[in-house]
């Protein structure tokens, strides 16, 4: 081992490089760059005594690792962040992801016009308009038996016609719209609850989610669907019921003021508040009859106040004002001034296009009004025409009427008598309709107590009075 060494031995001792590659100056530059990348970082230059220029191997390895961390900080970000909090951008919390829609979405046709509400809650939120069923709607979300069709616009899921796609592959859109099961708008008319029932959010709701309507409550019928009707009602429990309210047709009878247990108060009366303190109900307050004793009605108001009133102070039907003819069914009259103006417009032209969209009961009101005024030209314009009907020509009709100089007076007497004793409702079956007149009072169910006015829908889809409609 002490013999002469080969030439390569001395070269190996000096290393493979001609100069030192990891000097203290190199270490200083690395530390300086690291400090400058931190906010306000500054490191004083290391001063190493000359006698300690040779560092232990372990120190050199540690500084190599620190240099590697600086050069590859993107890969080591979580570890570096802890040691150099000002040098790495803090890790952002994960963004909240949008949950997937709970059920199917897409485009649908509706079974009929529906009232949209602001919240997917049975009879909650606010009403935000009516959705037209002639155009499809895009469902954005489904929740709690409702579907979202716009910003704060929800309708019950029941209204979606989910068989539309299949049917539209077989028929044209116009035929599909004509044949689909549809919620129809009807001329608003009054009815009375003949059997207590809870109202529903939509037809056929398995567990009705609405409040109870007791026998004698008065409703305003506004829509129709198979064996169900959509109604307007008043609330007496302090809650506002928003949206459509449906009840089975079997629970709604023809409006009869002698049966109604809901109406308005005529005179101011003393009442008791829920706390038992005296209060007053004023004329026009909506009230429900809770019971009867000693010739008085025990009533409850919409604010839950209770009182005892004379029977003569009760006006049936809360939808009507105090200034009305109590003994006449309001169905005999135009229910809006707009309808009266529309009638006046029709008398000026007497063309069928002015009758488009009217219900049979609207045509009936036109007929009654015109005949009471002796306006026989307008009456004739309301009659069905065509070879399939027995309607005479215009000249024949006017000639026959002209032979009866008191025809208008006779017509007025006839309608006044019917108006006094009979209540109305309409029945529609295909292209035929009847305005059924039922005699007022209990036990009036025989055929002698009913009369009917018949109408026919022509090929243009317009309702017209039949020739001799009362026979």
Short mmCIF file of C-alpha atoms in Angstrom, two decimals:
data_model
loop_
_atom_site.label_atom_id
_atom_site.label_comp_id
_atom_site.label_asym_id
_atom_site.label_seq_id
_atom_site.Cartn_x
_atom_site.Cartn_y
_atom_site.Cartn_z
CA UNK A 1 0.00 0.00 0.00
CA UNK A 2 3.00 2.27 0.47
CA UNK A 3 4.35 1.65 -3.01
CA UNK A 4 4.34 4.19 -5.80
CA UNK A 5 0.85 5.43 -6.91
CA UNK A 6 -0.30 5.53 -10.49
CA UNK A 7 -0.75 8.85 -12.27
CA UNK A 8 -4.54 8.73 -12.20
CA UNK A 9 -4.52 8.49 -8.39
CA UNK A 10 -3.41 12.09 -7.88
CA UNK A 11 -5.91 13.33 -10.45
CA UNK A 12 -8.77 11.54 -8.65
CA UNK A 13 -7.89 13.20 -5.35
CA UNK A 14 -8.41 16.63 -6.92
CA UNK A 15 -11.87 15.60 -8.24
CA UNK A 16 -13.32 15.34 -11.72
CA UNK A 17 -13.67 19.15 -12.07
CA UNK A 18 -10.92 21.67 -12.59
CA UNK A 19 -12.55 24.13 -10.13
CA UNK A 20 -14.88 23.97 -7.11
CA UNK A 21 -18.63 23.87 -8.16
CA UNK A 22 -20.45 24.47 -4.82
CA UNK A 23 -18.48 27.19 -3.03
CA UNK A 24 -19.67 29.41 -0.20
CA UNK A 25 -20.31 32.16 -2.74
CA UNK A 26 -22.73 29.87 -4.56
CA UNK A 27 -24.52 29.11 -1.29
CA UNK A 28 -24.84 32.82 -0.54
CA UNK A 29 -26.38 33.59 -3.95
CA UNK A 30 -29.00 30.87 -3.44
CA UNK A 31 -29.95 32.22 -0.02
CA UNK A 32 -30.08 35.79 -1.36
CA UNK A 33 -32.53 34.82 -4.15
CA UNK A 34 -34.68 32.93 -1.68
CA UNK A 35 -34.90 35.87 0.70
CA UNK A 36 -35.72 38.37 -2.08
CA UNK A 37 -38.73 36.33 -3.24
CA UNK A 38 -40.32 36.74 0.23
CA UNK A 39 -42.07 40.09 1.05
CA UNK A 40 -39.42 42.48 2.30
CA UNK A 41 -37.00 39.61 2.81
CA UNK A 42 -33.37 40.53 3.30
CA UNK A 43 -30.50 38.31 4.42
CA UNK A 44 -27.16 39.53 5.50
CA UNK A 45 -24.16 37.99 3.74
CA UNK A 46 -22.67 35.18 5.69
CA UNK A 47 -19.18 35.75 7.01
CA UNK A 48 -17.30 32.55 7.48
CA UNK A 49 -13.89 32.58 9.10
CA UNK A 50 -11.24 31.50 6.71
CA UNK A 51 -10.23 28.78 9.03
CA UNK A 52 -13.73 27.16 8.69
CA UNK A 53 -14.14 27.28 4.93
CA UNK A 54 -14.56 23.52 4.81
CA UNK A 55 -18.13 22.69 5.97
CA UNK A 56 -19.28 19.32 7.10
CA UNK A 57 -20.84 17.23 4.37
CA UNK A 58 -24.19 17.25 6.16
CA UNK A 59 -24.49 21.05 5.94
CA UNK A 60 -23.83 20.96 2.19
CA UNK A 61 -26.54 18.36 1.67
CA UNK A 62 -29.07 20.43 3.64
CA UNK A 63 -28.37 23.53 1.57
CA UNK A 64 -28.76 21.52 -1.65
CA UNK A 65 -32.21 20.48 -0.55
CA UNK A 66 -33.12 24.11 0.24
CA UNK A 67 -31.93 25.17 -3.22
CA UNK A 68 -34.01 22.44 -4.87
CA UNK A 69 -37.08 23.59 -2.92
CA UNK A 70 -36.63 27.11 -4.29
CA UNK A 71 -36.21 25.97 -7.88
CA UNK A 72 -39.22 23.63 -7.77
CA UNK A 73 -41.56 25.43 -5.37
CA UNK A 74 -44.54 24.90 -7.71
CA UNK A 75 -44.36 21.16 -7.08
CA UNK A 76 -43.76 21.53 -3.33
CA UNK A 77 -46.23 24.29 -2.62
CA UNK A 78 -48.06 22.72 0.34
CA UNK A 79 -44.76 21.98 2.18
CA UNK A 80 -43.15 25.35 1.37
CA UNK A 81 -46.21 27.26 2.42
CA UNK A 82 -45.72 26.26 6.02
CA UNK A 83 -42.07 27.40 6.18
CA UNK A 84 -42.48 30.58 4.07
CA UNK A 85 -45.94 31.94 4.68
CA UNK A 86 -45.31 35.19 2.83
CA UNK A 87 -43.80 33.56 -0.20
CA UNK A 88 -46.60 31.26 -1.41
CA UNK A 89 -50.18 32.39 -2.11
CA UNK A 90 -52.46 30.85 0.54
CA UNK A 91 -54.41 27.87 -0.73
CA UNK A 92 -58.02 28.93 -1.66
CA UNK A 93 -60.87 26.90 -0.14
CA UNK A 94 -62.61 24.58 -2.62
CA UNK A 95 -65.45 26.24 -4.54
CA UNK A 96 -68.99 25.10 -3.72
CA UNK A 97 -70.32 22.94 -6.55
CA UNK A 98 -73.89 23.27 -7.88
CA UNK A 99 -75.87 20.19 -6.82
CA UNK A 100 -77.37 18.19 -9.67
CA UNK A 101 -81.07 18.70 -10.39
CA UNK A 102 -83.10 16.36 -8.29
CA UNK A 103 -85.14 14.98 -11.14
CA UNK A 104 -85.68 15.35 -14.85
CA UNK A 105 -85.80 18.70 -16.62
CA UNK A 106 -86.71 19.63 -20.16
CA UNK A 107 -89.46 21.21 -22.24
CA UNK A 108 -93.10 20.35 -21.67
CA UNK A 109 -96.60 21.33 -22.75
CA UNK A 110 -99.07 21.96 -19.94
CA UNK A 111 -102.50 20.51 -19.27
CA UNK A 112 -103.84 24.02 -18.98
CA UNK A 113 -103.20 27.53 -17.72
CA UNK A 114 -101.68 27.51 -14.24
CA UNK A 115 -101.08 30.12 -11.57
CA UNK A 116 -97.34 30.58 -10.94
CA UNK A 117 -96.09 31.22 -7.39
CA UNK A 118 -92.80 32.52 -6.04
CA UNK A 119 -91.92 29.53 -3.82
CA UNK A 120 -92.17 25.73 -4.26
CA UNK A 121 -94.54 25.48 -1.32
CA UNK A 122 -98.20 24.43 -1.21
CA UNK A 123 -100.29 27.63 -1.01
CA UNK A 124 -97.23 29.66 0.05
CA UNK A 125 -95.22 32.57 -1.39
CA UNK A 126 -96.84 35.08 -3.72
CA UNK A 127 -98.75 34.74 -6.98
CA UNK A 128 -96.60 35.90 -9.92
CA UNK A 129 -98.99 35.58 -12.88
CA UNK A 130 -100.64 32.93 -15.02
CA UNK A 131 -98.73 30.57 -17.34
CA UNK A 132 -100.26 30.23 -20.82
CA UNK A 133 -100.60 26.58 -21.79
CA UNK A 134 -100.56 27.24 -25.54
CA UNK A 135 -96.76 27.46 -25.46
CA UNK A 136 -94.33 24.88 -24.01
CA UNK A 137 -92.38 25.68 -20.85
CA UNK A 138 -88.79 24.82 -19.93
CA UNK A 139 -88.44 23.09 -16.58
CA UNK A 140 -85.27 24.16 -14.77
CA UNK A 141 -85.69 22.25 -11.52
CA UNK A 142 -88.12 20.05 -9.62
CA UNK A 143 -88.72 20.34 -5.92
CA UNK A 144 -91.47 19.48 -3.45
CA UNK A 145 -94.05 18.57 -6.15
CA UNK A 146 -93.34 21.85 -7.98
CA UNK A 147 -91.33 22.65 -11.11
CA UNK A 148 -89.36 25.83 -11.68
CA UNK A 149 -90.05 27.52 -15.04
CA UNK A 150 -88.34 30.87 -14.46
CA UNK A 151 -86.89 33.16 -11.83
CA UNK A 152 -89.17 32.76 -8.79
CA UNK A 153 -91.82 31.09 -10.97
CA UNK A 154 -93.06 27.68 -9.82
CA UNK A 155 -96.11 25.64 -10.79
CA UNK A 156 -97.31 22.24 -9.53
CA UNK A 157 -95.63 19.37 -11.37
CA UNK A 158 -99.08 17.91 -12.08
CA UNK A 159 -99.59 20.47 -14.88
CA UNK A 160 -96.81 18.94 -17.01
CA UNK A 161 -98.13 16.88 -19.91
CA UNK A 162 -95.44 14.18 -19.89
CA UNK A 163 -96.97 12.18 -22.74
CA UNK A 164 -96.61 15.03 -25.22
CA UNK A 165 -93.42 13.81 -26.94
CA UNK A 166 -94.90 10.42 -27.75
CA UNK A 167 -98.17 11.88 -29.01
CA UNK A 168 -96.50 14.60 -31.11
CA UNK A 169 -94.70 11.90 -33.09
CA UNK A 170 -98.11 10.64 -34.21
CA UNK A 171 -100.14 13.83 -34.82
CA UNK A 172 -99.60 17.47 -35.66
CA UNK A 173 -99.24 20.08 -32.93
CA UNK A 174 -102.65 21.62 -33.68
CA UNK A 175 -104.36 18.25 -33.24
CA UNK A 176 -102.38 17.49 -30.09
CA UNK A 177 -103.40 20.82 -28.51
CA UNK A 178 -107.02 20.12 -29.38
CA UNK A 179 -107.08 16.56 -28.04
CA UNK A 180 -104.95 16.84 -24.88
CA UNK A 181 -106.62 16.67 -21.47
CA UNK A 182 -106.90 20.34 -20.70
CA UNK A 183 -107.83 22.67 -17.87
CA UNK A 184 -110.47 24.95 -19.35
CA UNK A 185 -111.29 28.48 -18.30
CA UNK A 186 -114.95 28.94 -17.50
CA UNK A 187 -117.09 32.00 -17.00
CA UNK A 188 -116.71 32.74 -13.26
CA UNK A 189 -119.79 31.59 -11.39
CA UNK A 190 -120.72 30.82 -7.83
CA UNK A 191 -121.30 27.49 -6.15
CA UNK A 192 -121.87 26.26 -2.62
CA UNK A 193 -120.13 23.40 -0.83
CA UNK A 194 -122.68 20.63 -0.29
CA UNK A 195 -120.26 18.22 1.37
CA UNK A 196 -117.25 19.30 3.43
CA UNK A 197 -113.90 18.85 1.72
CA UNK A 198 -110.27 19.97 1.90
CA UNK A 199 -109.17 21.81 -1.22
CA UNK A 200 -106.20 20.50 -3.18
CA UNK A 201 -103.12 21.91 -4.87
CA UNK A 202 -104.09 20.17 -8.12
CA UNK A 203 -106.76 17.67 -9.30
CA UNK A 204 -106.43 14.14 -7.93
CA UNK A 205 -103.98 15.14 -5.16
CA UNK A 206 -103.81 12.01 -3.00
CA UNK A 207 -103.56 13.92 0.30
CA UNK A 208 -105.20 17.36 -0.06
CA UNK A 209 -102.81 20.01 1.22
CA UNK A 210 -105.35 22.82 1.60
CA UNK A 211 -107.73 23.95 4.33
CA UNK A 212 -111.20 22.58 4.91
CA UNK A 213 -114.32 23.98 3.25
CA UNK A 214 -117.37 23.16 5.34
CA UNK A 215 -120.93 22.69 4.14
CA UNK A 216 -122.42 26.01 3.08
CA UNK A 217 -119.16 27.72 2.17
CA UNK A 218 -119.46 29.78 -1.04
CA UNK A 219 -116.89 29.36 -3.83
CA UNK A 220 -116.28 31.08 -7.15
CA UNK A 221 -115.64 28.54 -9.89
CA UNK A 222 -113.03 29.74 -12.42
CA UNK A 223 -111.62 26.58 -14.12
CA UNK A 224 -112.70 23.09 -14.99
CA UNK A 225 -110.86 19.78 -15.43
CA UNK A 226 -112.75 16.51 -15.80
CA UNK A 227 -114.34 15.84 -12.39
CA UNK A 228 -112.67 18.81 -10.69
CA UNK A 229 -113.13 22.57 -10.51
CA UNK A 230 -110.66 25.28 -9.56
CA UNK A 231 -112.18 27.80 -7.16
CA UNK A 232 -111.57 31.07 -5.37
CA UNK A 233 -112.28 31.02 -1.64
CA UNK A 234 -111.92 33.30 1.36
CA UNK A 235 -109.82 32.33 4.36
CA UNK A 236 -110.94 32.62 7.98
CA UNK A 237 -107.93 31.07 9.72
CA UNK A 238 -105.54 33.97 9.24
CA UNK A 239 -103.59 32.30 6.43
CA UNK A 240 -103.31 33.49 2.86
CA UNK A 241 -103.74 30.56 0.46
CA UNK A 242 -101.77 31.40 -2.69
CA UNK A 243 -102.21 29.60 -6.02
CA UNK A 244 -104.83 27.32 -7.53
CA UNK A 245 -107.32 25.56 -5.25
CA UNK A 246 -109.14 22.46 -6.59
CA UNK A 247 -112.16 20.56 -5.27
CA UNK A 248 -114.16 17.66 -6.72
CA UNK A 249 -117.24 18.73 -8.67
CA UNK A 250 -119.31 16.37 -6.56
CA UNK A 251 -118.67 18.58 -3.52
CA UNK A 252 -119.88 21.78 -5.22
CA UNK A 253 -123.58 22.38 -5.73
CA UNK A 254 -125.49 25.05 -7.62
CA UNK A 255 -125.34 28.32 -5.71
CA UNK A 256 -128.41 28.81 -3.54
CA UNK A 257 -128.59 31.79 -1.18
CA UNK A 258 -130.84 29.81 1.19
CA UNK A 259 -128.08 27.20 1.61
CA UNK A 260 -125.09 29.57 1.88
CA UNK A 261 -123.49 29.75 5.33
CA UNK A 262 -120.93 32.38 4.33
CA UNK A 263 -121.52 36.00 3.47
CA UNK A 264 -121.33 39.61 4.62
CA UNK A 265 -122.48 41.50 7.70
CA UNK A 266 -125.15 44.17 7.22
CA UNK A 267 -124.97 46.06 10.51
CA UNK A 268 -122.23 46.89 13.00
CA UNK A 269 -122.20 44.43 15.92
CA UNK A 270 -120.25 43.92 19.12
CA UNK A 271 -118.01 40.88 19.06
CA UNK A 272 -115.38 39.15 21.14
CA UNK A 273 -111.73 39.05 20.15
CA UNK A 274 -109.64 35.88 20.57
CA UNK A 275 -108.46 37.23 23.94
CA UNK A 276 -112.05 37.72 25.09
CA UNK A 277 -112.02 41.53 24.99
CA UNK A 278 -114.93 43.40 23.33
CA UNK A 279 -114.46 44.43 19.70
CA UNK A 280 -116.67 45.46 16.80
CA UNK A 281 -117.41 44.05 13.37
CA UNK A 282 -118.44 46.62 10.80
CA UNK A 283 -120.82 46.39 7.83
CA UNK A 284 -119.26 44.48 4.96
CA UNK A 285 -117.17 42.20 7.19
CA UNK A 286 -116.93 38.67 5.76
CA UNK A 287 -118.46 36.13 8.13
CA UNK A 288 -119.20 32.41 8.43
CA UNK A 289 -122.19 31.01 10.28
CA UNK A 290 -121.00 28.66 13.03
CA UNK A 291 -124.40 27.79 14.49
CA UNK A 292 -127.95 28.93 15.14
CA UNK A 293 -129.85 29.43 18.39
CA UNK A 294 -133.01 31.30 19.48
CA UNK A 295 -133.39 33.06 16.13
CA UNK A 296 -129.77 34.27 16.06
CA UNK A 297 -126.72 33.26 14.07
CA UNK A 298 -123.45 32.59 15.87
CA UNK A 299 -120.81 33.84 13.46
CA UNK A 300 -117.04 33.99 13.06
CA UNK A 301 -115.24 36.69 11.12
CA UNK A 302 -112.10 36.41 9.03
CA UNK A 303 -110.07 37.80 11.92
CA UNK A 304 -111.42 34.99 14.20
CA UNK A 305 -113.72 37.38 16.06
CA UNK A 306 -117.00 35.78 17.19
CA UNK A 307 -120.41 37.37 17.63
CA UNK A 308 -124.15 36.78 17.70
CA UNK A 309 -126.22 38.53 15.01
CA UNK A 310 -129.83 38.77 13.89
CA UNK A 311 -130.58 36.56 10.91
CA UNK A 312 -131.68 39.64 8.97
CA UNK A 313 -128.14 41.06 9.32
CA UNK A 314 -126.64 38.23 7.27
CA UNK A 315 -126.12 38.67 3.51
CA UNK A 316 -125.21 35.41 1.72
CA UNK A 317 -122.23 35.23 -0.68
CA UNK A 318 -119.09 37.10 0.44
CA UNK A 319 -118.05 37.74 -3.19
CA UNK A 320 -120.87 40.26 -3.62
CA UNK A 321 -121.04 43.77 -2.19
CA UNK A 322 -123.57 45.21 0.20
CA UNK A 323 -125.39 47.08 -2.57
CA UNK A 324 -126.90 44.14 -4.48
CA UNK A 325 -130.20 42.50 -5.16
CA UNK A 326 -130.21 39.69 -2.66
CA UNK A 327 -132.81 37.50 -4.31
CA UNK A 328 -131.29 37.40 -7.80
CA UNK A 329 -128.58 35.00 -8.84
CA UNK A 330 -125.64 37.17 -9.99
CA UNK A 331 -125.14 34.74 -12.90
CA UNK A 332 -127.95 36.56 -14.70
CA UNK A 333 -125.85 39.70 -15.03
CA UNK A 334 -122.57 40.65 -16.69
CA UNK A 335 -119.98 40.05 -14.00
CA UNK A 336 -117.59 42.71 -15.37
CA UNK A 337 -118.11 46.09 -16.97
CA UNK A 338 -115.76 44.91 -19.71
CA UNK A 339 -118.30 42.26 -20.73
CA UNK A 340 -121.06 44.83 -20.94
CA UNK A 341 -118.86 47.01 -23.16
CA UNK A 342 -118.11 44.00 -25.31
CA UNK A 343 -121.84 43.38 -25.72
CA UNK A 344 -122.35 46.97 -26.83
CA UNK A 345 -119.59 46.57 -29.43
CA UNK A 346 -121.28 43.43 -30.78
CA UNK A 347 -124.61 45.21 -31.28
CA UNK A 348 -122.87 47.66 -33.63
CA UNK A 349 -121.49 45.07 -36.05
CA UNK A 350 -123.37 41.80 -35.21
CA UNK A 351 -120.50 39.76 -36.69
CA UNK A 352 -119.38 36.41 -35.33
CA UNK A 353 -115.78 37.48 -34.86
CA UNK A 354 -116.99 39.60 -31.91
CA UNK A 355 -118.21 36.41 -30.22
CA UNK A 356 -114.93 34.50 -30.36
CA UNK A 357 -113.76 33.19 -27.01
CA UNK A 358 -117.09 33.70 -25.23
CA UNK A 359 -118.61 31.02 -23.01
CA UNK A 360 -122.17 29.71 -23.56
CA UNK A 361 -123.39 31.66 -20.53
CA UNK A 362 -122.00 34.88 -22.07
CA UNK A 363 -124.03 34.27 -25.25
CA UNK A 364 -127.06 33.59 -23.04
CA UNK A 365 -126.63 36.97 -21.32
CA UNK A 366 -126.32 38.66 -24.74
CA UNK A 367 -129.56 36.98 -25.84
CA UNK A 368 -131.49 37.96 -22.70
CA UNK A 369 -130.29 41.57 -22.80
CA UNK A 370 -131.08 42.01 -26.50
CA UNK A 371 -134.55 40.45 -26.27
CA UNK A 372 -135.49 42.59 -23.23
CA UNK A 373 -134.54 45.68 -25.24
CA UNK A 374 -136.48 44.53 -28.30
CA UNK A 375 -133.25 44.48 -30.35
CA UNK A 376 -134.33 41.63 -32.63
CA UNK A 377 -131.56 42.22 -35.16
CA UNK A 378 -129.03 41.39 -32.42
CA UNK A 379 -131.10 38.41 -31.24
CA UNK A 380 -131.11 37.00 -34.78
CA UNK A 381 -127.33 37.51 -35.07
CA UNK A 382 -126.90 35.28 -32.00
CA UNK A 383 -128.81 32.34 -33.54
CA UNK A 384 -127.07 29.34 -35.13
CA UNK A 385 -127.25 29.33 -38.96
CA UNK A 386 -126.81 26.68 -41.60
CA UNK A 387 -128.57 23.96 -43.55
CA UNK A 388 -128.37 21.56 -40.59
CA UNK A 389 -130.56 23.80 -38.44
CA UNK A 390 -134.16 24.96 -38.71
CA UNK A 391 -133.38 28.64 -38.22
CA UNK A 392 -135.51 30.81 -40.58
CA UNK A 393 -134.04 33.52 -42.77
CA UNK A 394 -133.46 36.98 -41.34
CA UNK A 395 -136.45 38.47 -43.22
CA UNK A 396 -138.80 35.70 -42.07
CA UNK A 397 -137.70 36.08 -38.48
CA UNK A 398 -138.06 39.88 -38.37
CA UNK A 399 -141.41 39.65 -40.14
CA UNK A 400 -142.80 37.22 -37.56
CA UNK A 401 -141.55 39.34 -34.66
CA UNK A 402 -143.03 42.44 -36.23
CA UNK A 403 -146.51 40.95 -35.93
CA UNK A 404 -146.17 41.06 -32.15
CA UNK A 405 -145.89 44.73 -31.13
CA UNK A 406 -145.42 43.86 -27.44
CA UNK A 407 -142.79 41.21 -28.03
CA UNK A 408 -140.15 43.13 -26.07
CA UNK A 409 -142.46 43.60 -23.04
CA UNK A 410 -143.40 39.94 -23.09
CA UNK A 411 -139.74 38.99 -23.22
CA UNK A 412 -138.90 41.25 -20.27
CA UNK A 413 -141.72 39.83 -18.14
CA UNK A 414 -140.60 36.31 -18.97
CA UNK A 415 -136.94 36.92 -18.05
CA UNK A 416 -137.86 38.89 -14.90
CA UNK A 417 -139.95 35.98 -13.63
CA UNK A 418 -137.17 33.48 -14.31
CA UNK A 419 -134.56 35.77 -12.84
CA UNK A 420 -136.51 36.06 -9.59
CA UNK A 421 -137.02 32.35 -8.98
CA UNK A 422 -134.24 30.52 -10.82
CA UNK A 423 -130.51 30.10 -10.42
CA UNK A 424 -128.18 29.35 -13.32
CA UNK A 425 -125.28 27.12 -14.23
CA UNK A 426 -123.92 25.92 -17.57
CA UNK A 427 -123.34 22.39 -18.80
CA UNK A 428 -121.11 21.67 -21.80
CA UNK A 429 -120.97 18.38 -23.68
CA UNK A 430 -118.94 18.44 -26.89
CA UNK A 431 -120.46 21.01 -29.26
CA UNK A 432 -123.68 21.31 -27.25
CA UNK A 433 -124.30 23.37 -24.13
CA UNK A 434 -127.18 24.17 -21.81
CA UNK A 435 -127.81 27.01 -19.41
CA UNK A 436 -129.70 25.11 -16.73
CA UNK A 437 -132.18 27.11 -14.66
CA UNK A 438 -132.99 25.56 -11.29
CA UNK A 439 -135.79 26.85 -9.12
CA UNK A 440 -134.58 28.36 -5.87
CA UNK A 441 -135.43 26.70 -2.56
CA UNK A 442 -135.04 23.37 -0.78
CA UNK A 443 -136.43 20.29 -2.47
CA UNK A 444 -136.44 21.83 -5.95
CA UNK A 445 -135.08 18.90 -7.88
CA UNK A 446 -137.99 17.69 -10.01
CA UNK A 447 -138.07 18.23 -13.78
CA UNK A 448 -140.82 20.84 -13.35
CA UNK A 449 -138.41 22.93 -11.29
CA UNK A 450 -135.81 23.08 -14.09
CA UNK A 451 -135.61 24.77 -17.47
CA UNK A 452 -132.81 24.93 -20.00
CA UNK A 453 -131.55 27.26 -22.72
CA UNK A 454 -129.68 25.35 -25.47
CA UNK A 455 -126.67 26.45 -27.51
CA UNK A 456 -124.54 24.92 -30.28
CA UNK A 457 -120.94 25.49 -31.25
CA UNK A 458 -120.59 26.19 -34.99
CA UNK A 459 -117.78 25.06 -37.29
CA UNK A 460 -115.78 28.19 -36.45
CA UNK A 461 -115.80 27.20 -32.76
CA UNK A 462 -118.23 29.98 -31.76
CA UNK A 463 -121.19 29.35 -29.46
CA UNK A 464 -124.59 30.35 -30.89
CA UNK A 465 -128.11 30.12 -29.49
CA UNK A 466 -130.21 27.30 -30.91
CA UNK A 467 -133.40 28.10 -32.80
CA UNK A 468 -136.20 28.20 -30.18
CA UNK A 469 -133.62 27.63 -27.41
CA UNK A 470 -136.12 27.21 -24.57
CA UNK A 471 -138.08 24.33 -26.17
#
